[in-house]
Short mmCIF file of C-alpha atoms in Angstrom, two decimals:
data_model
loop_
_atom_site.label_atom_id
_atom_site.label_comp_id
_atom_site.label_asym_id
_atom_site.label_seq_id
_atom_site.Cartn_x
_atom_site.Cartn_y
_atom_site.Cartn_z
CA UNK Q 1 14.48 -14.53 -19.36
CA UNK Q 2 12.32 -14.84 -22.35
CA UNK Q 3 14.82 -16.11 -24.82
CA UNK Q 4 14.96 -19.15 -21.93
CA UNK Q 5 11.43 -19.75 -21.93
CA UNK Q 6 11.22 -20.86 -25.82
CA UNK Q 7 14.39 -23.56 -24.68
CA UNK Q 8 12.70 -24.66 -21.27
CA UNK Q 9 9.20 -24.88 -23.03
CA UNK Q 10 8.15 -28.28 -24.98
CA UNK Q 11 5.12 -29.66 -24.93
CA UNK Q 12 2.01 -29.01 -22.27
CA UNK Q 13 3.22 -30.54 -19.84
CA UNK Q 14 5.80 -27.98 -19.12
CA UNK Q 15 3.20 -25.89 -18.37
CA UNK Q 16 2.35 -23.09 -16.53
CA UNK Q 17 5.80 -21.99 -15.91
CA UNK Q 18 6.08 -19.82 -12.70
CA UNK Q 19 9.21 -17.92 -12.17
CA UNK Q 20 9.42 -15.52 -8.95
CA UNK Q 21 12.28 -12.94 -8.30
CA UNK Q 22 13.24 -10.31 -5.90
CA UNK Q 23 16.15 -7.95 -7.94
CA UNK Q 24 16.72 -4.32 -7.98
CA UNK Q 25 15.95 -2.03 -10.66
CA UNK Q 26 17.62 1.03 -11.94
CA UNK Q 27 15.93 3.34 -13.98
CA UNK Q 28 17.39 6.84 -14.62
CA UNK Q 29 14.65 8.24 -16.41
CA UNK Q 30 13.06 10.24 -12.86
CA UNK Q 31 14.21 13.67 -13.06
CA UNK Q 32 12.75 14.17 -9.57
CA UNK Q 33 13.47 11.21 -7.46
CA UNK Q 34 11.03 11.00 -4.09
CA UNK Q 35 12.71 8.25 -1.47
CA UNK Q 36 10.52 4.94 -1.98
CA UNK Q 37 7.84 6.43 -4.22
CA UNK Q 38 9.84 7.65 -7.25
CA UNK Q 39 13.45 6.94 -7.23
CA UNK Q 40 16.68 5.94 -9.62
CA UNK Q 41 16.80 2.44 -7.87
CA UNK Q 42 14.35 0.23 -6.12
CA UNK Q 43 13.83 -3.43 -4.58
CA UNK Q 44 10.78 -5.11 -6.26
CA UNK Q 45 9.22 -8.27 -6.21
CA UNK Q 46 8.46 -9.55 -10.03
CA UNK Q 47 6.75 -12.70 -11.05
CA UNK Q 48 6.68 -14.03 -15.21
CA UNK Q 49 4.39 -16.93 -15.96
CA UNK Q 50 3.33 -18.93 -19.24
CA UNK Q 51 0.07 -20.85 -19.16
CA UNK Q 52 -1.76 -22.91 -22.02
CA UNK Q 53 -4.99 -21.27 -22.26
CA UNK Q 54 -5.72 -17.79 -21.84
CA UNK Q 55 -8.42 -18.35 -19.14
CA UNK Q 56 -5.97 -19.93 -16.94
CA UNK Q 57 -3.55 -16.80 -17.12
CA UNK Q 58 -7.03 -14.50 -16.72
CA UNK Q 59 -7.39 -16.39 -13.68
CA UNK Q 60 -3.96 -15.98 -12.68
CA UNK Q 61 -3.97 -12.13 -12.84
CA UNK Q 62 -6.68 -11.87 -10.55
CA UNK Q 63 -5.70 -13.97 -7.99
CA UNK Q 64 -1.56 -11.88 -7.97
CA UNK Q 65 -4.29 -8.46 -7.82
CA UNK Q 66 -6.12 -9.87 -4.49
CA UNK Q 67 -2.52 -10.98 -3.54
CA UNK Q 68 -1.52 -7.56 -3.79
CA UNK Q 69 -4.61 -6.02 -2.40
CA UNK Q 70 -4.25 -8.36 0.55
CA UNK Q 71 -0.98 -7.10 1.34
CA UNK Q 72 -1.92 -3.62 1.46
CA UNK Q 73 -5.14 -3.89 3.25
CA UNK Q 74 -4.16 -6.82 5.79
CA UNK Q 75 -0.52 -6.18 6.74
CA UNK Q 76 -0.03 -2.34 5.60
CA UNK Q 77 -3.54 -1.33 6.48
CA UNK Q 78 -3.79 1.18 3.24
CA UNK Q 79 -7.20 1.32 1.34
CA UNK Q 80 -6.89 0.51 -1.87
CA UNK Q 81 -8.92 -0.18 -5.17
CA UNK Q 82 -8.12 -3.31 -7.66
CA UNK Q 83 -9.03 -2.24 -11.36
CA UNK Q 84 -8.23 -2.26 -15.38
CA UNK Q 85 -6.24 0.45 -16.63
CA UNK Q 86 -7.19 2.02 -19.55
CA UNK Q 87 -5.35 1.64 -22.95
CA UNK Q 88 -3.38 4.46 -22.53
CA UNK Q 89 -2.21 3.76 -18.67
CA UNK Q 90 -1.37 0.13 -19.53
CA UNK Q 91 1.71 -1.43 -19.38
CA UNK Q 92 3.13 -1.17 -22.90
CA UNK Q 93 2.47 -4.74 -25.08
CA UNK Q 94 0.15 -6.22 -22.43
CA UNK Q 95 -3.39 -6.83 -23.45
CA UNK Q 96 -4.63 -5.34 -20.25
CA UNK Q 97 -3.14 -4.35 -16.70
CA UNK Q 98 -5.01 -4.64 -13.31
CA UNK Q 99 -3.84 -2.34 -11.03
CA UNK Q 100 -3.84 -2.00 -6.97
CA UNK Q 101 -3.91 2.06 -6.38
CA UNK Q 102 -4.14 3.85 -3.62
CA UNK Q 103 -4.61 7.51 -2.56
CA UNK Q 104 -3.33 10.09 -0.39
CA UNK Q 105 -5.78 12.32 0.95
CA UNK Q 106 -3.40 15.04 2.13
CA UNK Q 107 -2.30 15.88 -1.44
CA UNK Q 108 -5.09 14.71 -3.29
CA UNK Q 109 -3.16 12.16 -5.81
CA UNK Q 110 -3.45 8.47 -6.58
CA UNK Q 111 -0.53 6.42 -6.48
CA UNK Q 112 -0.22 2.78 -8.44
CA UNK Q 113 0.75 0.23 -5.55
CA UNK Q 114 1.16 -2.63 -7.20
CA UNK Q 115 0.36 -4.04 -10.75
CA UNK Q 116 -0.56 -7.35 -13.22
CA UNK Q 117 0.16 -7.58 -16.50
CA UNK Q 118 -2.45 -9.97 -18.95
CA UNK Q 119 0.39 -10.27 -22.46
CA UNK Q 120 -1.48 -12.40 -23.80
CA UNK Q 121 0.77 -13.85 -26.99
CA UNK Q 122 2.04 -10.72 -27.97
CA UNK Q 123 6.19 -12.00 -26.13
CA UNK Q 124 5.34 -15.37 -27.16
CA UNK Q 125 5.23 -14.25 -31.00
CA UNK Q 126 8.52 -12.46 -29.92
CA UNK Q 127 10.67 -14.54 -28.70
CA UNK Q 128 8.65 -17.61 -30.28
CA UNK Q 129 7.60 -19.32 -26.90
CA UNK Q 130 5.39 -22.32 -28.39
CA UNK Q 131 4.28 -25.57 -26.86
CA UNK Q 132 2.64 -28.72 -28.56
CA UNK Q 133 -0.83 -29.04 -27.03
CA UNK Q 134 -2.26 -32.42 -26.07
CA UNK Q 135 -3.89 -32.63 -29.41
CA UNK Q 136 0.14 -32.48 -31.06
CA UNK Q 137 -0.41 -29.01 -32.29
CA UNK Q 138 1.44 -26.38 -31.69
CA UNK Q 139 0.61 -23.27 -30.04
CA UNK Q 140 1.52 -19.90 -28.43
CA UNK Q 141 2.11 -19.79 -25.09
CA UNK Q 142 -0.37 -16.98 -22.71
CA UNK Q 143 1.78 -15.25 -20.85
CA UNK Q 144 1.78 -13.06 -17.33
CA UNK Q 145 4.33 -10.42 -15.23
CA UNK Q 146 3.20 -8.87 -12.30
CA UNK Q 147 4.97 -6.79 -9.88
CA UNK Q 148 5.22 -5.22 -6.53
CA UNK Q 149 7.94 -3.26 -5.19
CA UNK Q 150 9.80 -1.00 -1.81
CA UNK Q 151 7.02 2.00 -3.42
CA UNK Q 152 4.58 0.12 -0.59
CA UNK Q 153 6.76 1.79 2.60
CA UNK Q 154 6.46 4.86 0.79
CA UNK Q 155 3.07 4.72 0.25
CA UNK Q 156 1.98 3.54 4.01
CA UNK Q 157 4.26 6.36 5.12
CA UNK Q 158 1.97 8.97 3.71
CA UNK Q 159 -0.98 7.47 4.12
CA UNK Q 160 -0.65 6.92 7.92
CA UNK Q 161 2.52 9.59 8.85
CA UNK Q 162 1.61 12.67 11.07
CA UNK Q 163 3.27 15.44 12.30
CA UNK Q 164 4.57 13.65 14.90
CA UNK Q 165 6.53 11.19 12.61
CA UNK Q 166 5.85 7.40 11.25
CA UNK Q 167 3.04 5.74 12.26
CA UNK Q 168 3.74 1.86 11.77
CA UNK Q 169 0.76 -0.91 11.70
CA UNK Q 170 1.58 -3.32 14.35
CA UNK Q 171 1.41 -6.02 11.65
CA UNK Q 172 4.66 -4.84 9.45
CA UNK Q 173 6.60 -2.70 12.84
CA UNK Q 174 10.04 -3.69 13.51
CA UNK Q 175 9.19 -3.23 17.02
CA UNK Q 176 6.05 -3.21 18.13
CA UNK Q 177 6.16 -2.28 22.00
CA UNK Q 178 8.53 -0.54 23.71
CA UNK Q 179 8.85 -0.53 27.65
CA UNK Q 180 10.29 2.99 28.89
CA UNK Q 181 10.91 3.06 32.77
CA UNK Q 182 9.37 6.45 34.24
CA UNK Q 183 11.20 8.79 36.39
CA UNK Q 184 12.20 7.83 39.64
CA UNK Q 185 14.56 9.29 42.34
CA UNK Q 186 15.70 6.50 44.82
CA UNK Q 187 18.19 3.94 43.59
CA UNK Q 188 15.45 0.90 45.07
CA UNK Q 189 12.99 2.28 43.18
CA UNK Q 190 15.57 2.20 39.86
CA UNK Q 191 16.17 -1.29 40.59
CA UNK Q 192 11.87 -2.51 40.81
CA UNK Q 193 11.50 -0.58 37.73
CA UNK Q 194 14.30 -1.96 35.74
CA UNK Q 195 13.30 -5.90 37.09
CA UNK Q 196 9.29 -4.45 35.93
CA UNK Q 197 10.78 -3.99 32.71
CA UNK Q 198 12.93 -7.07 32.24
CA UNK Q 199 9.88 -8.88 33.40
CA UNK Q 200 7.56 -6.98 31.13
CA UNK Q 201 9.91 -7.80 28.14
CA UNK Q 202 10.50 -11.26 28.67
CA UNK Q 203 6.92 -12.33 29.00
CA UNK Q 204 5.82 -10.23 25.76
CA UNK Q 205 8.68 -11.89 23.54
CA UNK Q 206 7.71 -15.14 24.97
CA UNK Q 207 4.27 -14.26 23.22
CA UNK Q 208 5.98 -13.60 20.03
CA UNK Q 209 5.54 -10.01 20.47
CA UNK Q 210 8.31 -7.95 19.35
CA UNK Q 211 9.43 -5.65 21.81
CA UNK Q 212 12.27 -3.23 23.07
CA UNK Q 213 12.98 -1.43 26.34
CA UNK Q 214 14.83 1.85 26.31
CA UNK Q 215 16.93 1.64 29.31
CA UNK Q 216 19.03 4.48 27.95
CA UNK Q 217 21.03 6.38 30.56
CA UNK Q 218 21.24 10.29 30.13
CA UNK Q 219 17.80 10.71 28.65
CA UNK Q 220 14.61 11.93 30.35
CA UNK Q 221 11.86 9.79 30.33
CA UNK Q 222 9.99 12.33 28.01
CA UNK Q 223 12.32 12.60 25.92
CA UNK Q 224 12.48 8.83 24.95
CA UNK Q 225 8.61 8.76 24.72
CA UNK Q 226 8.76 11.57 22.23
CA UNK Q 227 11.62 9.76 20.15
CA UNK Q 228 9.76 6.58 20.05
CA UNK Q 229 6.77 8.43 18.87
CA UNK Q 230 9.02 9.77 16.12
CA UNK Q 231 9.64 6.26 15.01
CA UNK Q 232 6.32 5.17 14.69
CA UNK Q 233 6.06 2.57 17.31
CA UNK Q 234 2.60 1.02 17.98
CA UNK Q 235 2.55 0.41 21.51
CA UNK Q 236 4.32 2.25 24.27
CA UNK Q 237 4.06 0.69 27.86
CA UNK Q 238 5.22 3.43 30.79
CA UNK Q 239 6.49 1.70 34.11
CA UNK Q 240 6.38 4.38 37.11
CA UNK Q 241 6.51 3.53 41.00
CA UNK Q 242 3.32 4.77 41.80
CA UNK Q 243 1.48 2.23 39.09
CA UNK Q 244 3.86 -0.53 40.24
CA UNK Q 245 2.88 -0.30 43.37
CA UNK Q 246 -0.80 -0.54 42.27
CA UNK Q 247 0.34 -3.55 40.45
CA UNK Q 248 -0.55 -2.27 36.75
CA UNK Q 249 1.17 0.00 34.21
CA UNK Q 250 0.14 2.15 31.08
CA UNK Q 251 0.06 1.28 27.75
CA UNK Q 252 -0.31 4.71 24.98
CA UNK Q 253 -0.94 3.83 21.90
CA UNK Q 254 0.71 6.04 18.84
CA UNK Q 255 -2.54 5.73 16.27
CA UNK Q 256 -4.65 7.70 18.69
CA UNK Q 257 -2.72 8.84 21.79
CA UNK Q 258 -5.40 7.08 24.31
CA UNK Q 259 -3.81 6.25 27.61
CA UNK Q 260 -4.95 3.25 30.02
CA UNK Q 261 -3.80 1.70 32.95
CA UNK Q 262 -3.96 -1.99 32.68
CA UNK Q 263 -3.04 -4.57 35.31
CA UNK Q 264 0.42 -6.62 34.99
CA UNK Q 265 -1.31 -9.90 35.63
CA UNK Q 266 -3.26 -10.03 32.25
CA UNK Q 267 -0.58 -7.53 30.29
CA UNK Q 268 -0.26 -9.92 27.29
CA UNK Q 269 -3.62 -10.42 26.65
CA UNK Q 270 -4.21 -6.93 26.82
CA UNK Q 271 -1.10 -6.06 24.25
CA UNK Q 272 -2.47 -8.68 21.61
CA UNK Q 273 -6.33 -7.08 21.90
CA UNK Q 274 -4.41 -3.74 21.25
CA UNK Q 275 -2.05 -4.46 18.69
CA UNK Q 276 -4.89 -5.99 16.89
CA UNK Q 277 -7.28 -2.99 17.49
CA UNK Q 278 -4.81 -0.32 16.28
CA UNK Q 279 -4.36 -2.52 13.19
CA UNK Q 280 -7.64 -2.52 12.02
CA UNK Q 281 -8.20 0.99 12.83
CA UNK Q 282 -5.29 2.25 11.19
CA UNK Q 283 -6.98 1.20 8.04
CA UNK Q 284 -10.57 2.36 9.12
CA UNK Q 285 -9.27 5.63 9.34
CA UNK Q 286 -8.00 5.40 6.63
CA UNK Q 287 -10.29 4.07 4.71
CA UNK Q 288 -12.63 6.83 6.12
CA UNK Q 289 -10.47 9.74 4.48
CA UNK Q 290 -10.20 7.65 1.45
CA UNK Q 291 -13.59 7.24 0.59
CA UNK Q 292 -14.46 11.10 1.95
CA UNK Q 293 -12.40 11.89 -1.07
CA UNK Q 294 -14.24 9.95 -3.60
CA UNK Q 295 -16.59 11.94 -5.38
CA UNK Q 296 -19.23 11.17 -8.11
CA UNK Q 297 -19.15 14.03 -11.65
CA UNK Q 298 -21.64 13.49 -14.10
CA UNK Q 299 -20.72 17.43 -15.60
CA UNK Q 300 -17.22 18.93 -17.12
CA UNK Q 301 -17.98 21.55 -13.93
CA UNK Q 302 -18.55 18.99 -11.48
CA UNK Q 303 -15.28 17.01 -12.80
CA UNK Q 304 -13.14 20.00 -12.38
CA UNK Q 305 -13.96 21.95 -9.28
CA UNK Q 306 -13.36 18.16 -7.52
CA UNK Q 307 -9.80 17.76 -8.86
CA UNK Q 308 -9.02 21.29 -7.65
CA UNK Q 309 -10.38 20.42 -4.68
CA UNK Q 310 -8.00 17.58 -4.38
CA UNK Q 311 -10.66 14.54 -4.56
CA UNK Q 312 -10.52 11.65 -6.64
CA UNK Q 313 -13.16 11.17 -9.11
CA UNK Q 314 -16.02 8.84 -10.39
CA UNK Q 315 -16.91 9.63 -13.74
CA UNK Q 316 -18.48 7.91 -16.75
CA UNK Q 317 -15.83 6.41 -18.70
CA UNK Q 318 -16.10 4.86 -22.55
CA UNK Q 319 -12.74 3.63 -22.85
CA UNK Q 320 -11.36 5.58 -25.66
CA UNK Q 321 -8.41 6.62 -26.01
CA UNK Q 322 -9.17 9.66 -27.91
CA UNK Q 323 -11.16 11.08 -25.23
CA UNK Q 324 -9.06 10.22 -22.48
CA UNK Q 325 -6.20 12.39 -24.76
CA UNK Q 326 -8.94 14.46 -25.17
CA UNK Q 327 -9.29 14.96 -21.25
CA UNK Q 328 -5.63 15.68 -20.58
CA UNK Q 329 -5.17 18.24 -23.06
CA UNK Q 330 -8.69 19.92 -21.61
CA UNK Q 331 -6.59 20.18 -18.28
CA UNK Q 332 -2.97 20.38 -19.18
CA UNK Q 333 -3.02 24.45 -18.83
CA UNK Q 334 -4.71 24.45 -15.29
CA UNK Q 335 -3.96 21.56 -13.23
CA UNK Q 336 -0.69 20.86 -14.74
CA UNK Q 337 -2.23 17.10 -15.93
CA UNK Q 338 -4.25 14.23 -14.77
CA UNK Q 339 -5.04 11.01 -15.55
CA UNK Q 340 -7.62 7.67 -15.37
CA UNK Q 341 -6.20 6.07 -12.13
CA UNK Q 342 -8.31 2.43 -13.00
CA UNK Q 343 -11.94 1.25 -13.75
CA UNK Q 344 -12.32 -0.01 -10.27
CA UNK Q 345 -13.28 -3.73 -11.10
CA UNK Q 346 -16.23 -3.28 -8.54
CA UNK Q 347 -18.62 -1.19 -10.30
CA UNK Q 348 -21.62 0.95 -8.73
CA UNK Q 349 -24.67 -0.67 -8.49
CA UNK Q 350 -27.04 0.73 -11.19
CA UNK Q 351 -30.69 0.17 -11.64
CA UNK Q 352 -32.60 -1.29 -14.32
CA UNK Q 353 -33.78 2.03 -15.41
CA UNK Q 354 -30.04 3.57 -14.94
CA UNK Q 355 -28.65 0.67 -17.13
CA UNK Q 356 -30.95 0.78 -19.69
CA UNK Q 357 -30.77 4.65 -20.38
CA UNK Q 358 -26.74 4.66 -19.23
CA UNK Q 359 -24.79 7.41 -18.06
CA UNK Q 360 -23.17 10.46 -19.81
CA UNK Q 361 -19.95 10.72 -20.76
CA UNK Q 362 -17.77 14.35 -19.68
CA UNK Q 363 -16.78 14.89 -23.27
CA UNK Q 364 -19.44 14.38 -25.65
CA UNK Q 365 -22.66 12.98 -23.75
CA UNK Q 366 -22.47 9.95 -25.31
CA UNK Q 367 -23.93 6.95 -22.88
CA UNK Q 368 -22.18 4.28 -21.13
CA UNK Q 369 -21.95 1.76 -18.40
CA UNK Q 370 -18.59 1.88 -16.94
CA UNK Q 371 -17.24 4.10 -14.61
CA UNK Q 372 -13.61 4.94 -14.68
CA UNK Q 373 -11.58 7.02 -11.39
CA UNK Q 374 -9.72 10.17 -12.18
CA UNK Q 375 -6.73 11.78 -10.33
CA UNK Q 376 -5.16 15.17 -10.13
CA UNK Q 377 -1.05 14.85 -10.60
CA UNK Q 378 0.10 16.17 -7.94
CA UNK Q 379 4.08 16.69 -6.66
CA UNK Q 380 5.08 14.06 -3.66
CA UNK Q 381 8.17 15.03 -3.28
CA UNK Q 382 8.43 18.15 -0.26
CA UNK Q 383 5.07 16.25 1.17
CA UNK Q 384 7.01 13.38 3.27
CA UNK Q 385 10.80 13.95 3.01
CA UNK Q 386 10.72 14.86 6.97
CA UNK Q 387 9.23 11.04 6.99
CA UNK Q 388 11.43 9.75 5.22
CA UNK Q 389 14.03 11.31 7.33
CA UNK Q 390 12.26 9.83 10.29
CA UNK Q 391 12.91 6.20 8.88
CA UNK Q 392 15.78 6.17 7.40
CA UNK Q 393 17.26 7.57 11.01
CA UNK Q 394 15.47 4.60 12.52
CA UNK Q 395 17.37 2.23 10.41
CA UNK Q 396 20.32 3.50 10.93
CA UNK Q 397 19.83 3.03 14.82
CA UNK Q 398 19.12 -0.03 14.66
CA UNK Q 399 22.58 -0.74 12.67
#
């Protein structure tokens, strides 16, 4: 779209130019395609931009990285850390790229979730995207791309999944409560449980909650609870004549298995508090595992007997590409590779005494200030297939 940019671009006025577009992209470059994290073809979101001054396009890439960060932490409730990458990591032509990343304790490897792209000039000069200021000179345009893509499922699939199956936040779940009548043996007490859970239904979706009963002939009450477990369902409410007739039912939630009888007069109520609390401690949890794996190497020993351990890494970082290179070829033999993840852009907290004399850097023990993570590489690809199973199953049910 470039080549169009030069032809819709005059003067300032034209400017900034924001174009947004949701396309699929192919690339057959993967040798070993993973389902939403790595694969031949994807759905992503992309955004290009063109701004007059570079501090307005600055501004612009941090504002798409708390976007992004927002989207992860709010709605898929995965941890994640905004930062630069380093020269090497960076998006080829780009000045500098912020980065969302996240990481998946259970295999010990970051994962990119989401990037923003600073170009600067550099496609301006290229396809000769120029503007006439308000001073009737002409100058280069300061350009942006930024990107997020279907890699985000993929990623909240790991980072929440269990052995039981998907785990969904309540926030992004197709459904998000499902009503499964209980076993019962006399055809009047079939008929109070299946008006309970028309009832139940009808006064949840009139509360904008989106909900599903499984009314399913031919399958045991057990059974269904285990299937909707599989799918990752939030909220499971269980009707059953003895808690009818007490005038409450139970609501399990999938995040933690807890059980409690609640009464049917204030139900709704009691599903939003839920919903809400299973969000936000989804990403606690989270969060918790996350940081547990963050650990701090000021020595070469320190560095290296965290990555095997499968943490990610805090280490004194000079932003060189020659010792980054340096780094990678140090490791290549052992732990197959690894590489700078980001410099998160919220730095420790260092004293006067710690800034003045700096830290040490791995390689050399020259000083500096910044602080850069590291990550092992690790394979994805056997880790969630049986997930991925899980959800693409669930589509296809609800087909």
């Amino acid at each position: 779209m470039y080549p169009y940019f030069s032809k819709w671009i005059r003067g300032h006025r034209d400017l900034p130019l924001r174009l947004n577009q949701w396309c699929n992209v192919v690339r057959w470059q993967s040798s070993h395609p993973t389902p939403f994290i790595r694969s031949h073809e994807y759905l992503w979101q992309e955004g290009h931009t063109a701004f007059a001054t570079k501090e307005e396009a600055e501004d612009e890439v941090l504002d798409i990285s708390e976007l992004y960060r927002s989207i992860y932490e709010e709605y898929l409730a995965v941890p994640v850390t905004t930062g630069r990458k380093s020269e090497i990591e960076k998006f080829a032509g780009a000045l500098y790229t912020t980065t969302v990343e996240a990481f998946i304790p259970n295999i010990g490897h970051g994962i990119q979730g989401a990037a923003a792209h600073c170009l600067g000039n550099n496609f301006a000069e290229a396809f000769e995207i120029n503007f006439e200021n308000m001073k009737g000179k002409t100058e280069k345009v300061w350009q942006n791309s930024w990107a997020f893509s279907t890699r985000a499922i993929g990623v909240m699939i790991m980072v929440h999944g269990d052995d039981k199956g998907l785990v969904f936040p309540p926030k992004v779940a197709p459904i998000q409560v499902v009503v499964i009548p209980m076993s019962y043996s006399e055809d009047a007490d079939a008929k109070v449980i299946f008006e309970a859970c028309a009832a139940t239904v009808k006064n949840l979706v009139e509360a904008c909650i989106r909900v599903e009963a499984d009314i399913r002939e031919h399958y045991s009450s057990d059974w269904k609870c285990s299937n909707w477990e599989l799918k990752g369902v939030p909220l499971r409410i269980e009707i059953h004549p003895k808690d009818l007739a007490n005038d409450q039912v139970r609501v399990v939630r999938r995040d933690s298995g807890a059980k409690t009888d609640i009464p049917l007069a204030n139900i709704v109520d009691h599903v939003k508090d839920v919903l809400a609390d299973i969000q936000q401690n989804l990403f606690d949890v989270a969060k918790q595992k996350r940081d547990d794996c963050v650990e701090i190497a000021e020595t070469w020993d320190e560095f290296v007997n965290a990555l095997n351990r499968k943490k990610v890494v805090l280490a004194p970082w000079c932003d060189e590409e020659a010792v980054e290179k340096d780094v990678k070829a140090r490791t290549v033999e052992n732990m197959s590779s690894i590489k700078t993840i980001c410099s998160p852009l919220e730095q420790p907290e260092l004293t006067k005494e710690e800034k003045a004399a700096g830290t040490r850097i791995l390689i050399d023990g020259r000083t500096c200030l910044l602080q850069v993570l590291w990550s092992f590489i690790y394979p994805l690809r056997m880790v969630f297939y049986r997930q991925i199973f899980v959800l693409i199953s669930f589509w296809r049910s609800k087909l």
